[in-house]
PDB file of C-alpha atoms and ligand atoms in Angstrom:
ATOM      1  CA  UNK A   1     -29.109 -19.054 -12.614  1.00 66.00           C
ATOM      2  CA  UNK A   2     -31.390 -22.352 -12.531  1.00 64.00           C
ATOM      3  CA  UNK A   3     -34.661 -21.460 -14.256  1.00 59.00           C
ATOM      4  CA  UNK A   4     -35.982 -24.743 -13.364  1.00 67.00           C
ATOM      5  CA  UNK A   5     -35.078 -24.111  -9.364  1.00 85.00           C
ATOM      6  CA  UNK A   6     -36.335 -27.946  -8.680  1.00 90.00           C
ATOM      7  CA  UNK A   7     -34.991 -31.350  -9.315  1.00 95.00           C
ATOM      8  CA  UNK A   8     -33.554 -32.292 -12.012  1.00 96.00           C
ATOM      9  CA  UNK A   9     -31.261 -29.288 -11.873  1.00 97.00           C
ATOM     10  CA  UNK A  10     -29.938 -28.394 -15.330  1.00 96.00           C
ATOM     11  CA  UNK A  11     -26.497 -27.761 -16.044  1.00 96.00           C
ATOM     12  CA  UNK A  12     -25.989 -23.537 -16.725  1.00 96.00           C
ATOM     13  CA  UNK A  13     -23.726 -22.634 -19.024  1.00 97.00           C
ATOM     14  CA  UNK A  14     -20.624 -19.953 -18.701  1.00 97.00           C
ATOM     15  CA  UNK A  15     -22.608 -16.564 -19.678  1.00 97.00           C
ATOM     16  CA  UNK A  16     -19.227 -15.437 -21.622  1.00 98.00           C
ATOM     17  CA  UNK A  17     -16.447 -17.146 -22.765  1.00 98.00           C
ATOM     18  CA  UNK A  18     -14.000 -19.159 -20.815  1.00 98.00           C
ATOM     19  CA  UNK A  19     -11.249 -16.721 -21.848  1.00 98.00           C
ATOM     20  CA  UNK A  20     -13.519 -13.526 -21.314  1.00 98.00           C
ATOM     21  CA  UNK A  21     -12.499 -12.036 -18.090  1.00 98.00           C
ATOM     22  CA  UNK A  22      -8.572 -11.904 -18.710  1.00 97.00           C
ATOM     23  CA  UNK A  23      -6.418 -10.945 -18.169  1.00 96.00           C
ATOM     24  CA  UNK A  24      -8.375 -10.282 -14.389  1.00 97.00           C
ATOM     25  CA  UNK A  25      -9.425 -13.792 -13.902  1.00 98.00           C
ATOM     26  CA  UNK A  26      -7.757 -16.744 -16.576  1.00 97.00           C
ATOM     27  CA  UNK A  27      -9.458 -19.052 -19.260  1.00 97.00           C
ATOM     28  CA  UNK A  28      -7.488 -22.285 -17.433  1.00 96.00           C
ATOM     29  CA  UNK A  29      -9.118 -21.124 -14.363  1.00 97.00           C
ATOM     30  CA  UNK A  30     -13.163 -20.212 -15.552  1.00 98.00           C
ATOM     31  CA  UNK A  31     -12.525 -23.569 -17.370  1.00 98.00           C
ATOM     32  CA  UNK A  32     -12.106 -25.599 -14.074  1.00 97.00           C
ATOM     33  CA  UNK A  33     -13.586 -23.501 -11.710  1.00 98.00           C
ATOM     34  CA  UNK A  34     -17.189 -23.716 -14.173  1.00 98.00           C
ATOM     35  CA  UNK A  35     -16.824 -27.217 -15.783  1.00 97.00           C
ATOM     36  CA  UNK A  36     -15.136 -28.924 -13.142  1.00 97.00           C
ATOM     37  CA  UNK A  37     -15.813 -27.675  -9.793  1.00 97.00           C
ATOM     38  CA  UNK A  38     -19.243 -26.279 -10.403  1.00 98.00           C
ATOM     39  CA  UNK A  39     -20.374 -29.158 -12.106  1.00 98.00           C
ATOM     40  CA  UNK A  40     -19.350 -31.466  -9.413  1.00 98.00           C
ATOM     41  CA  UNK A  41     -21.635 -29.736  -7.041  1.00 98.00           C
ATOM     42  CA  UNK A  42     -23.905 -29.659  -9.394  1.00 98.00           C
ATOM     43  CA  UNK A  43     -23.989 -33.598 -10.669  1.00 98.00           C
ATOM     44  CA  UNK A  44     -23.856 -34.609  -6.829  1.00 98.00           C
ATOM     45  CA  UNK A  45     -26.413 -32.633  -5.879  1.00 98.00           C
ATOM     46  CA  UNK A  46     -28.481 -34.555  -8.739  1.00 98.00           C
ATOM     47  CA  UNK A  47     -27.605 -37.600  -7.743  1.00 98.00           C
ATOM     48  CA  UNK A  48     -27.931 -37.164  -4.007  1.00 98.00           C
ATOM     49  CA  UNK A  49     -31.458 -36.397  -4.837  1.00 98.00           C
ATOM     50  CA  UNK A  50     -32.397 -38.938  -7.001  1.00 98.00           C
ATOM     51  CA  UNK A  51     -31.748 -41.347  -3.815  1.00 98.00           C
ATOM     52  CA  UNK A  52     -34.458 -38.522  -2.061  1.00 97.00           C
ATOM     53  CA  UNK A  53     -37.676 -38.805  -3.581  1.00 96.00           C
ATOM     54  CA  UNK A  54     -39.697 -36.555  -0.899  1.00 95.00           C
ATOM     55  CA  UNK A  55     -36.581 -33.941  -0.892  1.00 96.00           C
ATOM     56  CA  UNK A  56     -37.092 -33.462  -5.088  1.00 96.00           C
ATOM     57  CA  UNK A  57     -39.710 -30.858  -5.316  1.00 95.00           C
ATOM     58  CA  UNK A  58     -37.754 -28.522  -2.871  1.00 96.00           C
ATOM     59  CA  UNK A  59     -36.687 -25.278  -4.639  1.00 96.00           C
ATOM     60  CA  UNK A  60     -32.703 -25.413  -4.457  1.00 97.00           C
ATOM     61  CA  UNK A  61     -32.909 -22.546  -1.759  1.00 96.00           C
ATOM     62  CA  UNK A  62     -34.438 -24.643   0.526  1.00 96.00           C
ATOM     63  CA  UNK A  63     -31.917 -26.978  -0.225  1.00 97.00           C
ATOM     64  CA  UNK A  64     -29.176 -24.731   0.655  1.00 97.00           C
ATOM     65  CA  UNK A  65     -30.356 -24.855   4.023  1.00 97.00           C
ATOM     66  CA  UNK A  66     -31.490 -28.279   4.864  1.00 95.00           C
ATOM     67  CA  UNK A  67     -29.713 -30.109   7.781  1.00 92.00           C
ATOM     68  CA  UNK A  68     -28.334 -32.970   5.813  1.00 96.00           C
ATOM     69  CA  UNK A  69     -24.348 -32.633   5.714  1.00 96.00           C
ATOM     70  CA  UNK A  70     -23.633 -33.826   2.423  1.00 97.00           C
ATOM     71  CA  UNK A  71     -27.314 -32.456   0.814  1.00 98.00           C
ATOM     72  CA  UNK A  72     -26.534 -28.828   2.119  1.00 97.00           C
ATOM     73  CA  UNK A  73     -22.737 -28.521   0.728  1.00 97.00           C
ATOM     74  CA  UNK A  74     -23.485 -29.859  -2.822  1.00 98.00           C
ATOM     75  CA  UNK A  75     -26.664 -27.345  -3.283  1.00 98.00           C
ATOM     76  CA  UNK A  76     -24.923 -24.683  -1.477  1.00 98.00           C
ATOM     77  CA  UNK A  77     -22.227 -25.366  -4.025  1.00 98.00           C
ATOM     78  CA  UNK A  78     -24.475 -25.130  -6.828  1.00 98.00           C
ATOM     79  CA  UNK A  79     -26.473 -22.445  -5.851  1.00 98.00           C
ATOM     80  CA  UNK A  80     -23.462 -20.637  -5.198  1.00 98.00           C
ATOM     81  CA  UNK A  81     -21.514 -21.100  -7.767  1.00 98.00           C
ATOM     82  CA  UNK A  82     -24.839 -20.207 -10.356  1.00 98.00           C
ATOM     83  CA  UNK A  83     -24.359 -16.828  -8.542  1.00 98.00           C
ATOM     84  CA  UNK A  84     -21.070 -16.139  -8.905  1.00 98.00           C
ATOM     85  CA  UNK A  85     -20.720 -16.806 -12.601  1.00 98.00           C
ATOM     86  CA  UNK A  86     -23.806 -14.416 -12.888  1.00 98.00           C
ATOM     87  CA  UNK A  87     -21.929 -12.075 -10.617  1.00 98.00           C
ATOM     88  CA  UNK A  88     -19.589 -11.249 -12.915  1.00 98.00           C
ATOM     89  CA  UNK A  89     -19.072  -9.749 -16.740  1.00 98.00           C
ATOM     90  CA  UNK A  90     -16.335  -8.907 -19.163  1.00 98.00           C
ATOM     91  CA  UNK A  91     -18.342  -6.207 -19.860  1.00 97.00           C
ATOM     92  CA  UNK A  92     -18.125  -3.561 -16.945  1.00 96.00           C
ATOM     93  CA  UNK A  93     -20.176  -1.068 -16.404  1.00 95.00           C
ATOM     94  CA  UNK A  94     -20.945   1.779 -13.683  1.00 95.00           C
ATOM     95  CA  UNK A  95     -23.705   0.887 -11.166  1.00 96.00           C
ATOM     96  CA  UNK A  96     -27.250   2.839 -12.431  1.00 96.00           C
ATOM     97  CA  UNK A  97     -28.278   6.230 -10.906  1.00 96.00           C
ATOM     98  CA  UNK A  98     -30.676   4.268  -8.491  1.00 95.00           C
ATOM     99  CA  UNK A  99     -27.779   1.803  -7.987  1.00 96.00           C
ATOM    100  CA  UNK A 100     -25.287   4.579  -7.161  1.00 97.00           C
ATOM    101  CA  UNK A 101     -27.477   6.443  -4.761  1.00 96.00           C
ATOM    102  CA  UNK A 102     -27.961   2.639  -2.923  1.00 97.00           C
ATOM    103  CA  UNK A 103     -24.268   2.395  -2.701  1.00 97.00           C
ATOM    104  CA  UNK A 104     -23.557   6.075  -1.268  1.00 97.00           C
ATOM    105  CA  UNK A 105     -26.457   5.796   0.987  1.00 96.00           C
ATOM    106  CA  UNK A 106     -25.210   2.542   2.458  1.00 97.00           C
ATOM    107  CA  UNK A 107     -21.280   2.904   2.647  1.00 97.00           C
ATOM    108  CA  UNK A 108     -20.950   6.306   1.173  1.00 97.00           C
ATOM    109  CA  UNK A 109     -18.963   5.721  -2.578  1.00 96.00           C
ATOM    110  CA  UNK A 110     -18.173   2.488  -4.431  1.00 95.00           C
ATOM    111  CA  UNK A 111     -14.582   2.920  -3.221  1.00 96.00           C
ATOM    112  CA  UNK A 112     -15.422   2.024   0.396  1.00 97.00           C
ATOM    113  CA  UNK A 113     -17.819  -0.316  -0.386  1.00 98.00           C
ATOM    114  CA  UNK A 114     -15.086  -2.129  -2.601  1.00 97.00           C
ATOM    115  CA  UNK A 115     -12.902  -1.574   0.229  1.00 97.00           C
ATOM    116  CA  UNK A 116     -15.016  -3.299   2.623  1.00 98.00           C
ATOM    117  CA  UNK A 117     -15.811  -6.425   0.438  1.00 98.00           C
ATOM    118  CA  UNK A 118     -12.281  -6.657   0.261  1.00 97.00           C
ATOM    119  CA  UNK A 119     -11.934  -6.368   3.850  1.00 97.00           C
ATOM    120  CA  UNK A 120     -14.397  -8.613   4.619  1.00 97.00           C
ATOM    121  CA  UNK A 121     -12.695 -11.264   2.255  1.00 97.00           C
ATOM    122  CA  UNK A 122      -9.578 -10.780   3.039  1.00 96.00           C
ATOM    123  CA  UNK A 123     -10.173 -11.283   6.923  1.00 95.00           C
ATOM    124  CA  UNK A 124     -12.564 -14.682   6.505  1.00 95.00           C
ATOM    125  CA  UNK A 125     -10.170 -17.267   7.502  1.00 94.00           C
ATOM    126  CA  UNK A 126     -10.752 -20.321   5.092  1.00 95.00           C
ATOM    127  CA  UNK A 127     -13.351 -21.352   2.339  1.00 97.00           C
ATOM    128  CA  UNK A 128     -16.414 -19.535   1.914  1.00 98.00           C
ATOM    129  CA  UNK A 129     -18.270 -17.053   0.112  1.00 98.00           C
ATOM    130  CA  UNK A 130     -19.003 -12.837   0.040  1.00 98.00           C
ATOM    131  CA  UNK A 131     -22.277 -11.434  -0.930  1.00 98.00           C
ATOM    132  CA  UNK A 132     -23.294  -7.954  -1.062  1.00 98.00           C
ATOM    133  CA  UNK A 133     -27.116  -7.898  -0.044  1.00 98.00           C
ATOM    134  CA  UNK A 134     -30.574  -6.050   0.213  1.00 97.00           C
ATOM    135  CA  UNK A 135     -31.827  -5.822   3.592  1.00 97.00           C
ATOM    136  CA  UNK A 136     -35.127  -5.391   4.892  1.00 96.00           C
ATOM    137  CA  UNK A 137     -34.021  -1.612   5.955  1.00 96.00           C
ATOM    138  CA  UNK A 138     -33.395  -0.807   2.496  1.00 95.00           C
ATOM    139  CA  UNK A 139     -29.558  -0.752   2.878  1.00 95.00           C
ATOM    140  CA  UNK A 140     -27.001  -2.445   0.963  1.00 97.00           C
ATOM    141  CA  UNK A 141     -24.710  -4.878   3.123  1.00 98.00           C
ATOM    142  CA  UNK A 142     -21.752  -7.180   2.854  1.00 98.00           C
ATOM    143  CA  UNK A 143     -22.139 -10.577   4.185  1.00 98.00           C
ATOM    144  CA  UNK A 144     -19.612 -13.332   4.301  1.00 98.00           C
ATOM    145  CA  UNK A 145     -21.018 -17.196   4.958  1.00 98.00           C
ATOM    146  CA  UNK A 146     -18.261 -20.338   5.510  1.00 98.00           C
ATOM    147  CA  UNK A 147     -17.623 -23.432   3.621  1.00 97.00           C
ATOM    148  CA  UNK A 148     -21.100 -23.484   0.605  1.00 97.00           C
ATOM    149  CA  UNK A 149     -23.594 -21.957   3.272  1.00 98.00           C
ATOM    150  CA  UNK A 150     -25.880 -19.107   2.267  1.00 98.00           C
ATOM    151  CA  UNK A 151     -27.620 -16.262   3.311  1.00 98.00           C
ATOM    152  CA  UNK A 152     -31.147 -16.027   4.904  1.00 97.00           C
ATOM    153  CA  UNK A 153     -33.311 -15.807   1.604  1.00 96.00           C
ATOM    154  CA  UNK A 154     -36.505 -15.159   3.413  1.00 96.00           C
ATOM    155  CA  UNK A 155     -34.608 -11.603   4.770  1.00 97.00           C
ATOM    156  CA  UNK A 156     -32.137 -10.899   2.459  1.00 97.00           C
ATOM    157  CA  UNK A 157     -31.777 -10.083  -1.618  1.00 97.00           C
ATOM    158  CA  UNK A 158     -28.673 -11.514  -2.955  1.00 98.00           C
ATOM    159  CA  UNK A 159     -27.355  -9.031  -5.378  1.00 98.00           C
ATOM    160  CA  UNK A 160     -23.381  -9.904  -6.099  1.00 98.00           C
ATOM    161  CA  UNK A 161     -21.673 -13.405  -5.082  1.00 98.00           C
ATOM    162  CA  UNK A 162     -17.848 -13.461  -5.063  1.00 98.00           C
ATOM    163  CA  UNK A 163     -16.230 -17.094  -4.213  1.00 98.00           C
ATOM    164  CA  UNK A 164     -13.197 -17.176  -1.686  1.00 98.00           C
ATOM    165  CA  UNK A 165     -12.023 -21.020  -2.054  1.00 97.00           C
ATOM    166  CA  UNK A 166      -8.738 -21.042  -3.373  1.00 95.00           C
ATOM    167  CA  UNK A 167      -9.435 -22.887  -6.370  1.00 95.00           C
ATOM    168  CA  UNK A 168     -10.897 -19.600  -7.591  1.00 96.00           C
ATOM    169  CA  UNK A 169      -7.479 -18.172  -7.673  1.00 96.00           C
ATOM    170  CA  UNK A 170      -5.221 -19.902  -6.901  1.00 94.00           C
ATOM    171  CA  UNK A 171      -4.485 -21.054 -10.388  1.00 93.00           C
ATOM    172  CA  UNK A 172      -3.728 -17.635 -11.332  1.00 94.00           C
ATOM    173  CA  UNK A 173      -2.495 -15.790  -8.084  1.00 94.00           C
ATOM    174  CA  UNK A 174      -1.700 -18.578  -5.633  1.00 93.00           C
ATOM    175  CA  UNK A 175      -2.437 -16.970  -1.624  1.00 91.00           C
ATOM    176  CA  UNK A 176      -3.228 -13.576  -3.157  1.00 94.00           C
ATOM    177  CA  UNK A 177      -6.962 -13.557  -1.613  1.00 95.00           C
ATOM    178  CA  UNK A 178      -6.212  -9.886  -1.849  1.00 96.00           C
ATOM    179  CA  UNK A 179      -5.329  -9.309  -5.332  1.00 96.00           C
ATOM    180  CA  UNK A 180      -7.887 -11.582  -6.354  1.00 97.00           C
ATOM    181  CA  UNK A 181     -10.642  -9.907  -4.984  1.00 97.00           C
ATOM    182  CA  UNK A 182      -8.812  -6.396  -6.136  1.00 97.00           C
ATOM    183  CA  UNK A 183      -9.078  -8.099  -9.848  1.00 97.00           C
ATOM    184  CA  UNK A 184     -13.239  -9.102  -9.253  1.00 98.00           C
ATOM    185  CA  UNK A 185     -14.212  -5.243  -8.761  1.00 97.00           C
ATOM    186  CA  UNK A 186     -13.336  -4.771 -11.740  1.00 97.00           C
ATOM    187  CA  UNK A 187     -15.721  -7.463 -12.937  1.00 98.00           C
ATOM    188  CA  UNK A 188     -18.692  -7.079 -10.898  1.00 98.00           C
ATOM    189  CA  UNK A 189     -21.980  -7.020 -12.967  1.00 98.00           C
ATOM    190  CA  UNK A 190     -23.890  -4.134 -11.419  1.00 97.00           C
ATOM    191  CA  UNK A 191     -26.777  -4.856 -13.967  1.00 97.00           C
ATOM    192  CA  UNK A 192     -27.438  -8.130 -13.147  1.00 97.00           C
ATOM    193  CA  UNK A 193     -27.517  -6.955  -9.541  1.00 97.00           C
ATOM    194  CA  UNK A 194     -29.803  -4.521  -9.985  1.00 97.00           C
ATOM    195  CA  UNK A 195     -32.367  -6.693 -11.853  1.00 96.00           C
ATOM    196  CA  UNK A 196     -32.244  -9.441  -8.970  1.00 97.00           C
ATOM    197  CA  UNK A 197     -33.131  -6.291  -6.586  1.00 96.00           C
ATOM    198  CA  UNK A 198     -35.849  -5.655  -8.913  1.00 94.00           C
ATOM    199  CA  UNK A 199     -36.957  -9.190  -8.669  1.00 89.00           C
ATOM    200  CA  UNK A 200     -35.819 -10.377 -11.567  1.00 74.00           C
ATOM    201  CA  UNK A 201     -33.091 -13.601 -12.038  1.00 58.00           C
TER     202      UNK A 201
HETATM  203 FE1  LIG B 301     -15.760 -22.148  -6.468  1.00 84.67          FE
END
């Protein structure tokens, strides 16, 4: 994620290696999706403020929510996209004890709650984005936002990002939203998630 979290935002770098999550998700793929796509949100959103003096000491939160059109969609892109790299790992592992108990509690195993982010996904019609969540009752739960919007920070922990604009997949599996998202759970980074519950990026 942005450790800076104002203007100028710096460019993050891939946290593994273009080629790291095949055969799931391709290298021609991570390339685009990270140095093309993300960085386009990412340089616009730059420049777009550097045209914005009073809107440059907003954290990029904020920014994800501002009315401005063309403001929210580029941070909302970046912000987004940040997450979803950090979402993910070649290097699965189980969700933690405290992370299992979380899941069961809220959807009763990590096969339904797989089953519902799929769901979820699977039935958003168009571009967007799926987040599984902390909410204020202590419950983990799946939210899906259109377009680059995002969740209500001041209620909700993000814990896992997963992108559903085609360019994420279509590359590998054309229309297969389905597959796609079958191929992620396999790549979810549970201990990332459970250090941004803890409070930590
Ligand atoms: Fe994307």
């Amino acid at each position: 994620m942005n450790s800076e979290n104002y203007y100028p935002f710096a460019y993050v770098p891939l946290p593994y290696s273009f080629d790291a999550l095949r055969p799931h998700i391709s290298e021609y793929t991570m390339y685009f999706h990270h140095d093309k796509h993300y960085k386009n949100y990412l340089d616009k959103l730059n420049s777009i403020l550097a045209k914005h003096p009073l809107w440059q000491n907003i954290p990029l939160e904020v920014l994800t929510k501002m009315g401005d059109e063309d403001l929210q969609k580029n941070a909302g892109g970046t912000y987004n996209h940040e997450l979803y790299f950090n979402s993910l790992t070649p290097d699965y592992k189980d969700p933690s004890a405290n992370m299992k108990n979380l899941i069961a509690h809220s959807f009763g195993s990590e096969k339904e709650l797989y089953s519902a982010i799929i769901d979820a996904s699977v039935g958003h019609n168009g571009s967007g984005w799926v987040w599984v969540v902390f909410t204020p009752e202590k419950n983990l739960e799946i939210m899906v936002t259109p377009n680059h919007e995002t969740i209500d920070f001041d209620k909700y922990i993000p814990l896992l990002i997963i992108d559903l604009w085609e360019h994420a997949y279509y590359l590998d599996r054309q229309n297969d939203r389905r597959e796609y998202l079958s191929a992620v759970m396999k790549l979810l980074d549970w201990e990332k998630a459970e250090m941004r519950l803890n409070g930590m990026k």
